[in-house]
PDB file of C-alpha atoms in Angstrom:
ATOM      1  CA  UNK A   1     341.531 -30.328 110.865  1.00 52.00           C
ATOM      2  CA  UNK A   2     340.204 -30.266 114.235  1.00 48.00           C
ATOM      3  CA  UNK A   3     342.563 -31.252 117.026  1.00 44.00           C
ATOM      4  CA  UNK A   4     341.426 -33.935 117.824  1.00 38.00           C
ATOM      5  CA  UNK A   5     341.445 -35.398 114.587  1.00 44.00           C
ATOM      6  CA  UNK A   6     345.081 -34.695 114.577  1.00 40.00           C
ATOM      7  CA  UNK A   7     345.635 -36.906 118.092  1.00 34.00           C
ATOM      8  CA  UNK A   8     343.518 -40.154 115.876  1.00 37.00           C
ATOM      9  CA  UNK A   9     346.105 -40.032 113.370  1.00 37.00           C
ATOM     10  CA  UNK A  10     349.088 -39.247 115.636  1.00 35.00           C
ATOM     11  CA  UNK A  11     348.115 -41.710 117.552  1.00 36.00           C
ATOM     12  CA  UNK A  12     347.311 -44.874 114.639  1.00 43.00           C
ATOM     13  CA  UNK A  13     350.286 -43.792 113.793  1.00 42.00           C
ATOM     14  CA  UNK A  14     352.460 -44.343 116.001  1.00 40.00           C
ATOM     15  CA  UNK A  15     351.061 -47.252 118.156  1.00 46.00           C
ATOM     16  CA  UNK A  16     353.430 -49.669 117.666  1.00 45.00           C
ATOM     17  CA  UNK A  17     353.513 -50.515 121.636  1.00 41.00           C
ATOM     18  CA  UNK A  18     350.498 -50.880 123.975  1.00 43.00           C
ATOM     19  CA  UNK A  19     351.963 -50.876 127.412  1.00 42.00           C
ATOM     20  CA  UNK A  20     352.498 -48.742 130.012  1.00 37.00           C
ATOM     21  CA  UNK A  21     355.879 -49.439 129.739  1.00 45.00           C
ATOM     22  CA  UNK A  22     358.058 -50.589 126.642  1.00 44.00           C
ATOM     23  CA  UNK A  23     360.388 -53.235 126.006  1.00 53.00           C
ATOM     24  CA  UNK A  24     363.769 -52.095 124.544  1.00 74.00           C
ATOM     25  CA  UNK A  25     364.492 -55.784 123.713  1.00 86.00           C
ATOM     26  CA  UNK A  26     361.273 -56.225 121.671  1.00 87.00           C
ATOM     27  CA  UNK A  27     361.956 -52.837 119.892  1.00 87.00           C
ATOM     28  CA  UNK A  28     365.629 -54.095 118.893  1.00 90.00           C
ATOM     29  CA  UNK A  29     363.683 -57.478 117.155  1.00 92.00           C
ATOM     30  CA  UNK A  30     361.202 -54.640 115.355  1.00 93.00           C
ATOM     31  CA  UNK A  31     363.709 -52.554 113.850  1.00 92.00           C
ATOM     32  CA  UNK A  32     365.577 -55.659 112.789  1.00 94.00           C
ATOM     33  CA  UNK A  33     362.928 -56.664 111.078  1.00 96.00           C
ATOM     34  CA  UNK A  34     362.220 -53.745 109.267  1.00 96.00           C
ATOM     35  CA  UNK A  35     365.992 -52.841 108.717  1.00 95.00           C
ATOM     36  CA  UNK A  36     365.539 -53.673 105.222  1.00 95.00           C
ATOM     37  CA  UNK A  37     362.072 -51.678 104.588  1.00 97.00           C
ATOM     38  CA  UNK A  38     362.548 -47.926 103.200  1.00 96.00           C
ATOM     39  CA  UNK A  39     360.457 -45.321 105.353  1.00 94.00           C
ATOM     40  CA  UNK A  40     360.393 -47.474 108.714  1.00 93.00           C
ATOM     41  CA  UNK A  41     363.562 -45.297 109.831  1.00 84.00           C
ATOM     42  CA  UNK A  42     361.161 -42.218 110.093  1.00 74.00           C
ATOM     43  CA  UNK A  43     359.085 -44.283 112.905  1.00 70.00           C
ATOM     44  CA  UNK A  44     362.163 -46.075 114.514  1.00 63.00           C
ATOM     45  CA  UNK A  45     362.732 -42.430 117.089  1.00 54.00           C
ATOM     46  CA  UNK A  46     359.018 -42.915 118.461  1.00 54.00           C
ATOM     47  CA  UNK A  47     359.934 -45.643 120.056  1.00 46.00           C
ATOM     48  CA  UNK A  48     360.081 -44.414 123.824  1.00 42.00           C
ATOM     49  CA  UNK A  49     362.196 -45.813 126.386  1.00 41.00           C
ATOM     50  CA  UNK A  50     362.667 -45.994 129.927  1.00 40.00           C
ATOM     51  CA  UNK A  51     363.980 -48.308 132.440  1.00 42.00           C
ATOM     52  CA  UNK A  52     361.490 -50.593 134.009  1.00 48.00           C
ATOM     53  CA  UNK A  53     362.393 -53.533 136.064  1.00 39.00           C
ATOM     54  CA  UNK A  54     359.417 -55.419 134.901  1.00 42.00           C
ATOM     55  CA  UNK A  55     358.807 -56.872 131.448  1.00 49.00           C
ATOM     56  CA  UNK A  56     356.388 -55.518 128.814  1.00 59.00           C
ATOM     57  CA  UNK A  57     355.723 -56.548 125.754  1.00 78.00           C
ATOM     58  CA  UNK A  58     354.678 -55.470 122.025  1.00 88.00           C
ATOM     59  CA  UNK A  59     351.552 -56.216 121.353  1.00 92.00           C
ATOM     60  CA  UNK A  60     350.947 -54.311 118.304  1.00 94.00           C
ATOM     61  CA  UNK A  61     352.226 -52.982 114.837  1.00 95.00           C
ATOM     62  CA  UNK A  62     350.087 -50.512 113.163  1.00 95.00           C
ATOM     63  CA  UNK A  63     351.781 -48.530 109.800  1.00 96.00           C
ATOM     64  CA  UNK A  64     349.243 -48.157 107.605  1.00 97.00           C
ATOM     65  CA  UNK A  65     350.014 -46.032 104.152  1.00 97.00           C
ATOM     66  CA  UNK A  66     353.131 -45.166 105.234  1.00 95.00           C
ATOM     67  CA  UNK A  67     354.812 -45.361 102.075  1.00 96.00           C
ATOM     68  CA  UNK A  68     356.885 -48.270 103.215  1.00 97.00           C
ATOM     69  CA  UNK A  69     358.903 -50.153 100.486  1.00 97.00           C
ATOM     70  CA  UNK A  70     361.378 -53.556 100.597  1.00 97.00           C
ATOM     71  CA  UNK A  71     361.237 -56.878 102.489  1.00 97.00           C
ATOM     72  CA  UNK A  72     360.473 -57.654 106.032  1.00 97.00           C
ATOM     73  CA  UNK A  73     362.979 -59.929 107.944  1.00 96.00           C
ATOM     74  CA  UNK A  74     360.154 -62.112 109.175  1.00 95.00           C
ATOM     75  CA  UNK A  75     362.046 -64.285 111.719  1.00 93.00           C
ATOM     76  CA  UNK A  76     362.434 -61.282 114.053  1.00 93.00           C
ATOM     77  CA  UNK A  77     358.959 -60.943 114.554  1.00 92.00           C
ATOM     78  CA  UNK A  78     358.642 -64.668 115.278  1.00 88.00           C
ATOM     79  CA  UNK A  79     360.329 -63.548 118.910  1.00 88.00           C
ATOM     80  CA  UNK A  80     358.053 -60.933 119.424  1.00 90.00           C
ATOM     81  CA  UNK A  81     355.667 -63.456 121.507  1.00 84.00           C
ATOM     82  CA  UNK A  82     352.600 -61.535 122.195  1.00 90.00           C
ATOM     83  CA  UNK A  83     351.984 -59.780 119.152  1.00 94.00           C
ATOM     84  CA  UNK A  84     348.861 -59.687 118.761  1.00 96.00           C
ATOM     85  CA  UNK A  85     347.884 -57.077 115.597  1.00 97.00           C
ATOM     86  CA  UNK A  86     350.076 -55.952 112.632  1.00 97.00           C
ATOM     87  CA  UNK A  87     348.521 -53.672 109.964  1.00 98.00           C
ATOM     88  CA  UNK A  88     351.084 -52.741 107.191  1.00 98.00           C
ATOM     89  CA  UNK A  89     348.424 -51.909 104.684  1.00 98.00           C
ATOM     90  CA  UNK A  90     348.497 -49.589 101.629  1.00 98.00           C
ATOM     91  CA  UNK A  91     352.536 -50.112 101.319  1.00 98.00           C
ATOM     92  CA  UNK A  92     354.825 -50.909  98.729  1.00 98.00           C
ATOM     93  CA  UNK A  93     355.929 -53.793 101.085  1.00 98.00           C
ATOM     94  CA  UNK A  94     357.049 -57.050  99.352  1.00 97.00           C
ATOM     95  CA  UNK A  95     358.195 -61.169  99.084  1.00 95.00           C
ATOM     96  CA  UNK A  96     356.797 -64.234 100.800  1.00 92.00           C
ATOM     97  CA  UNK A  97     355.830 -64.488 104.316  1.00 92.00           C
ATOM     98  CA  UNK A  98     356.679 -67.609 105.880  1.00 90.00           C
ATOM     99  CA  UNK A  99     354.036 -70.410 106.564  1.00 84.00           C
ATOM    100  CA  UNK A 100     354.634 -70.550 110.335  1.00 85.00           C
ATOM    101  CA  UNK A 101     353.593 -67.079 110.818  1.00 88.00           C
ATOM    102  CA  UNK A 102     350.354 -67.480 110.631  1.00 85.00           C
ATOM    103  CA  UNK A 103     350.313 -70.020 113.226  1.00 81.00           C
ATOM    104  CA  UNK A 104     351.684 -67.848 115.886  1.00 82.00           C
ATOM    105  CA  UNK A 105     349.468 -68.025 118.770  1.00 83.00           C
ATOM    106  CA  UNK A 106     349.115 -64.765 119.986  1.00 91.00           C
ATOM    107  CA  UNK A 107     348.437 -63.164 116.523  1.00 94.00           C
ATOM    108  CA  UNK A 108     344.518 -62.212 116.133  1.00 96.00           C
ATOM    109  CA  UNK A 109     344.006 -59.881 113.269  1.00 97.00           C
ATOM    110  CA  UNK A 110     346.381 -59.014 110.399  1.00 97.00           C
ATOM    111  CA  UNK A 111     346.022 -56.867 107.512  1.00 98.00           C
ATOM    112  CA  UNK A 112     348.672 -57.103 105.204  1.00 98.00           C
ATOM    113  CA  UNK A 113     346.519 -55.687 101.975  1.00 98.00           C
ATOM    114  CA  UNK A 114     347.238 -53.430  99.409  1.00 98.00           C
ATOM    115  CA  UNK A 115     350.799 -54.248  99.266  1.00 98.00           C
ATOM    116  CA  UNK A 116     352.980 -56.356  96.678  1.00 97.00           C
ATOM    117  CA  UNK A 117     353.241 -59.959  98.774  1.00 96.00           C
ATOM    118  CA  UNK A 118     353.597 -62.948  96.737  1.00 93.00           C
ATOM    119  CA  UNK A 119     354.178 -66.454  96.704  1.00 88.00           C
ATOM    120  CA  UNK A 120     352.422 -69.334  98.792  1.00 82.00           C
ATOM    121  CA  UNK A 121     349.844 -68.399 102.109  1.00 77.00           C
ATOM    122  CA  UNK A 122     349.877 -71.029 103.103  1.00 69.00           C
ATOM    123  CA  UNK A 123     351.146 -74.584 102.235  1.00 55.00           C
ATOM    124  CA  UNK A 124     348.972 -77.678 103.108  1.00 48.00           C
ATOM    125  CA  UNK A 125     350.073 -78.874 106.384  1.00 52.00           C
ATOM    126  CA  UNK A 126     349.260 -82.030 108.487  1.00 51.00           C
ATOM    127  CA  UNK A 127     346.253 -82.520 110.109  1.00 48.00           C
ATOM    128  CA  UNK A 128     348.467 -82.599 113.457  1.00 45.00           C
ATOM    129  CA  UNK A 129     349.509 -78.452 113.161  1.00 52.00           C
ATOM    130  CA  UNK A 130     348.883 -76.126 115.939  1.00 59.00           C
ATOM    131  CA  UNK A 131     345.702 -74.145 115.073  1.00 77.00           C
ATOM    132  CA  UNK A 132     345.994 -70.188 114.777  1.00 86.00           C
ATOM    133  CA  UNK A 133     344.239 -67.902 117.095  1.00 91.00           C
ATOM    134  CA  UNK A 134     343.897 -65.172 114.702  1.00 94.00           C
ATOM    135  CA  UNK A 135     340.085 -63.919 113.870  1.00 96.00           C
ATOM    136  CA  UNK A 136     340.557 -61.377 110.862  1.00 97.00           C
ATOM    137  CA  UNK A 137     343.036 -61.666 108.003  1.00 95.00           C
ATOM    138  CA  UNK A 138     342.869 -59.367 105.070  1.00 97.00           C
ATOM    139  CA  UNK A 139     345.498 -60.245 102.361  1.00 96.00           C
ATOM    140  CA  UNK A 140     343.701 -58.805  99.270  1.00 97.00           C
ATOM    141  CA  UNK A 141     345.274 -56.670  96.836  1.00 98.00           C
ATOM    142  CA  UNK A 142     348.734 -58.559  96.512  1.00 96.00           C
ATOM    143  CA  UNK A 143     350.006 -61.089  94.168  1.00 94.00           C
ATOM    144  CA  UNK A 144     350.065 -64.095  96.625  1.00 92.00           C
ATOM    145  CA  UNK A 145     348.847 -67.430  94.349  1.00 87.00           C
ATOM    146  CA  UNK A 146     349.697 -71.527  95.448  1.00 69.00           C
ATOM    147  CA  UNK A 147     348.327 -73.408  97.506  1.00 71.00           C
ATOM    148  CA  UNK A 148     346.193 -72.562 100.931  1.00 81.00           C
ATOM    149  CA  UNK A 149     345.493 -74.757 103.428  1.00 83.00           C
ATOM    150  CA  UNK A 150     342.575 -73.596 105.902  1.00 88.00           C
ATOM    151  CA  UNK A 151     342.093 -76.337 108.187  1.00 86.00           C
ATOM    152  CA  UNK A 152     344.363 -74.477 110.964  1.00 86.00           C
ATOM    153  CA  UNK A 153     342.389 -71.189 111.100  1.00 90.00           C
ATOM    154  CA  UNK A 154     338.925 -72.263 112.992  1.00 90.00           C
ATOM    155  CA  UNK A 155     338.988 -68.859 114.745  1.00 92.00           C
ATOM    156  CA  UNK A 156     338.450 -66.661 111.338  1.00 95.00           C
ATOM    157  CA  UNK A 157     335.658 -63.662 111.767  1.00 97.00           C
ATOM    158  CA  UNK A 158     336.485 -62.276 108.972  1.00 97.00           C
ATOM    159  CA  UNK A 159     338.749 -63.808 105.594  1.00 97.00           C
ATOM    160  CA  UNK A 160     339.448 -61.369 102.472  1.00 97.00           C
ATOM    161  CA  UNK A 161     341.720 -62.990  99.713  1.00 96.00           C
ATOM    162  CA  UNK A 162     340.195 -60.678  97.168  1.00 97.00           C
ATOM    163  CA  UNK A 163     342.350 -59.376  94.157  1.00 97.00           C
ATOM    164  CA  UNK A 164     345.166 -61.824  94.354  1.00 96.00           C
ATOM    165  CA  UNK A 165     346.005 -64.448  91.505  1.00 93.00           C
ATOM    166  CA  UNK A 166     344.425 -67.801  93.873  1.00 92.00           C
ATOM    167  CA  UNK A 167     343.375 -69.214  90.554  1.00 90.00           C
ATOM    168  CA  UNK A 168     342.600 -72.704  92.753  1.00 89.00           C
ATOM    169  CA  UNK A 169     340.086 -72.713  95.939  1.00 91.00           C
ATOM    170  CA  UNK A 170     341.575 -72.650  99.635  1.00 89.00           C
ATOM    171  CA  UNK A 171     340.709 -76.564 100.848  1.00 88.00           C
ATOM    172  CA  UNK A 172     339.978 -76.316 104.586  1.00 89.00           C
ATOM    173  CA  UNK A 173     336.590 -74.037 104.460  1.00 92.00           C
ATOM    174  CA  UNK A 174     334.577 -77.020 106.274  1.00 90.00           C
ATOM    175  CA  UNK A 175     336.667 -76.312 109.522  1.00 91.00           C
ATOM    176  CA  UNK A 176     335.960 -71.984 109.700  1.00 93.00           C
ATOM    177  CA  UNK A 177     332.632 -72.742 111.435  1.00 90.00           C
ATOM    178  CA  UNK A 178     332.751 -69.214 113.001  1.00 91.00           C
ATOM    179  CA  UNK A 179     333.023 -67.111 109.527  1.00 97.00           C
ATOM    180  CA  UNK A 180     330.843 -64.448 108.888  1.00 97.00           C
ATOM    181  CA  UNK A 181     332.488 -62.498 106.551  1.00 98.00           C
ATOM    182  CA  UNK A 182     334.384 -64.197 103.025  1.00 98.00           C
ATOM    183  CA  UNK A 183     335.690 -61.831  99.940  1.00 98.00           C
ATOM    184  CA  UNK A 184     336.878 -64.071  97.365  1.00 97.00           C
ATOM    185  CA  UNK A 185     336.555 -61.333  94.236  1.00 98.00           C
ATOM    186  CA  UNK A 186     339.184 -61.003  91.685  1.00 97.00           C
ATOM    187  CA  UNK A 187     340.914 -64.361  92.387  1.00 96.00           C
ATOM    188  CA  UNK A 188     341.101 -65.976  88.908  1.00 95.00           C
ATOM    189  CA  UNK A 189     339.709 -68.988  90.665  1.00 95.00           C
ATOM    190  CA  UNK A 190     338.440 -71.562  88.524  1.00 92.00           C
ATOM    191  CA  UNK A 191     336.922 -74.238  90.035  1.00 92.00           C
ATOM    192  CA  UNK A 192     333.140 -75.926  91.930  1.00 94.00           C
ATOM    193  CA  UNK A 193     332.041 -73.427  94.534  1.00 95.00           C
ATOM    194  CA  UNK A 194     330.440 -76.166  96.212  1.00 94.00           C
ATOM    195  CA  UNK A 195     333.776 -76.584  98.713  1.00 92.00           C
ATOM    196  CA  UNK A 196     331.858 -73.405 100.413  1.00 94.00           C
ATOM    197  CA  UNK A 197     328.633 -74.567 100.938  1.00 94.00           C
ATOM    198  CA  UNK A 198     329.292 -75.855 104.313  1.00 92.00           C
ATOM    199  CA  UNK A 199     329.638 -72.491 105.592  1.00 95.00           C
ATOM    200  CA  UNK A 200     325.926 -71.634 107.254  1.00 93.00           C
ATOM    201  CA  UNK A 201     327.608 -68.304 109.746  1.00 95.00           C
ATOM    202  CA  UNK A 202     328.541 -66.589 106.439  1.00 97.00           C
ATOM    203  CA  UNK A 203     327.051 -62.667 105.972  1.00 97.00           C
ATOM    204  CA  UNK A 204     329.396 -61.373 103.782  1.00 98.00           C
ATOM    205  CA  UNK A 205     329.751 -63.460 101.036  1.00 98.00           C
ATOM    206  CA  UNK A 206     331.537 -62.143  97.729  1.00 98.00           C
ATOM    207  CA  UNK A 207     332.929 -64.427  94.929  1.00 98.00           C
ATOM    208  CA  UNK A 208     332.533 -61.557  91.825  1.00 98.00           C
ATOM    209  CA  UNK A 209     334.686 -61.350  89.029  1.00 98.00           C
ATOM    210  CA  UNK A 210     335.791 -64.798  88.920  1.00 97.00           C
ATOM    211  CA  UNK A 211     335.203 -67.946  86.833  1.00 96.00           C
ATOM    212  CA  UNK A 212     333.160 -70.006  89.281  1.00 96.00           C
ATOM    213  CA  UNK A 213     331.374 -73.103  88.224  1.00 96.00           C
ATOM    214  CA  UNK A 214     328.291 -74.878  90.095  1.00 95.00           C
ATOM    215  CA  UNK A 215     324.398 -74.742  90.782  1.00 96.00           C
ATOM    216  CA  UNK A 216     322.480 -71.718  92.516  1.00 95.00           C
ATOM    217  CA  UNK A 217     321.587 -71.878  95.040  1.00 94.00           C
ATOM    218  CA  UNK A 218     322.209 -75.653  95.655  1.00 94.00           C
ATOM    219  CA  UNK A 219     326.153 -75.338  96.005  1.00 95.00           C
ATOM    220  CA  UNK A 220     326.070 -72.524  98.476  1.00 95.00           C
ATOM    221  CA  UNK A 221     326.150 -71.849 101.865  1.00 93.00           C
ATOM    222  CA  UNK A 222     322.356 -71.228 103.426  1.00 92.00           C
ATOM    223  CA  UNK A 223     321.368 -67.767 102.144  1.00 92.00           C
ATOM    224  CA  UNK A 224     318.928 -67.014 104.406  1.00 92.00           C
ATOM    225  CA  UNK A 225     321.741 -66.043 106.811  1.00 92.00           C
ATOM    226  CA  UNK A 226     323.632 -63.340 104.342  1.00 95.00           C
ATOM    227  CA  UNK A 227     323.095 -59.604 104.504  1.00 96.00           C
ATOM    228  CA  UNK A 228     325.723 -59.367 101.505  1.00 97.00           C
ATOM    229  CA  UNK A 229     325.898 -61.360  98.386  1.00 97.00           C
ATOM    230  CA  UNK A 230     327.697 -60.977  95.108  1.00 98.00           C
ATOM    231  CA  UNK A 231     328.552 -63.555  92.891  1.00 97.00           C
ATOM    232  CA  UNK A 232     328.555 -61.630  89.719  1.00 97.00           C
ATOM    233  CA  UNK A 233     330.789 -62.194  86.402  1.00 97.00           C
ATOM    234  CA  UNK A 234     330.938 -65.861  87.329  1.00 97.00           C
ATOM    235  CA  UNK A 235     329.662 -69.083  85.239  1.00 96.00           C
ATOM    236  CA  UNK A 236     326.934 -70.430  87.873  1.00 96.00           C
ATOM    237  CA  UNK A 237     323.919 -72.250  86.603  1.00 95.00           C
ATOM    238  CA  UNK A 238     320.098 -71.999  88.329  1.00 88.00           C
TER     239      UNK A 238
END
């Protein structure tokens, strides 16, 4: 492996702090939160630290297929103000993450896939909730199922909820007028598609491998727009 190489994956390994200079305070709330999560002590030393007079903050949490296991104390990370990206993909990392996490407002991409997550994402909220900031969230691959309420995220870029056990449609997908990218596969939904069709910024648009009812291409989104479309294994009529 070429050195370089080496320095990428030294490096998305261990960037769990972008500043110049590190917090010890934030780092405390970190390893709080992952007290309970087997493998996060191996990552725990590279946390440098120094003693600057000014404040810095976290900004990012990036352990990808680290080979993490257990539950994450979730309320720590609520005091971590300015985080702004957390990857914790390809783990073994489980239970339910909280509904007012996702409406942090620093927070603009998380990727919390290929883990074993379950419960509610979201629970319908009132129409008077703070809107999240965040732009891509990739939850697929977990066992999350309930109820979603999308109203609150009109900054999504990019939405994958693929392989998880939905079985019912997110309600809210007339307010993500800035979506171009929507992976809906392996759901188990079972419902109208026609809650999507309001969605003319979509690109990426897969809803395979479910059991999807409705008219094509009447109930969808404009197609002339979409570079990507699969909506195989589904019950759709032309």
């Amino acid at each position: 492996m070429k050195p370089f190489c080496r320095f990428l994956i030294l490096v998305s390994l261990f960037s769990l702090v972008e500043s110049s200079c590190n917090s010890s305070e934030e780092h405390d709330l970190v390893s709080k939160a992952f007290k309970s999560v087997s493998g996060f002590n191996a990552f725990s030393s590279s946390f440098p630290t120094n003693n600057c007079s000014q404040t810095h903050i976290i900004t990012s949490i990036v352990l990808p297929s680290q080979n993490l296991s257990g539950t994450i104390s979730w309320n720590y990370l609520r005091n971590i103000s300015n985080l702004q990206i957390l990857d914790l993909s390809g783990n073994f990392l489980q239970g339910h993450v909280p509904s007012w996490f996702w409406s942090s407002s620093s927070l603009l991409a998380i990727n919390l896939s290929r883990n074993r997550f379950g419960g509610s994402i979201l629970q319908p909220t009132s129409e008077n909730t703070s809107f999240s900031s965040i732009q891509s969230l990739n939850l697929s691959y977990n066992r999350f199922t309930n109820s979603i309420q999308l109203s609150g995220f009109k900054n999504l870029k990019i939405l994958d909820l693929s392989h998880n056990n939905l079985v019912t449609l997110p309600s809210g997908f007339q307010n993500l007028t800035k979506l171009p990218h929507l992976d809906l596969s392996s759901c188990n939904l079972q419902t109208n598609i026609k809650a999507i069709s309001s969605l003319d910024s979509l690109h990426h648009l897969d809803l395979s491998n479910n059991n999807f009812t409705g008219n094509f291409p009447s109930d969808f989104p404009p197609l002339t727009t979409l570079k990507f479309l699969n909506i195989s294994f589904n019950n759709f009529t032309s």
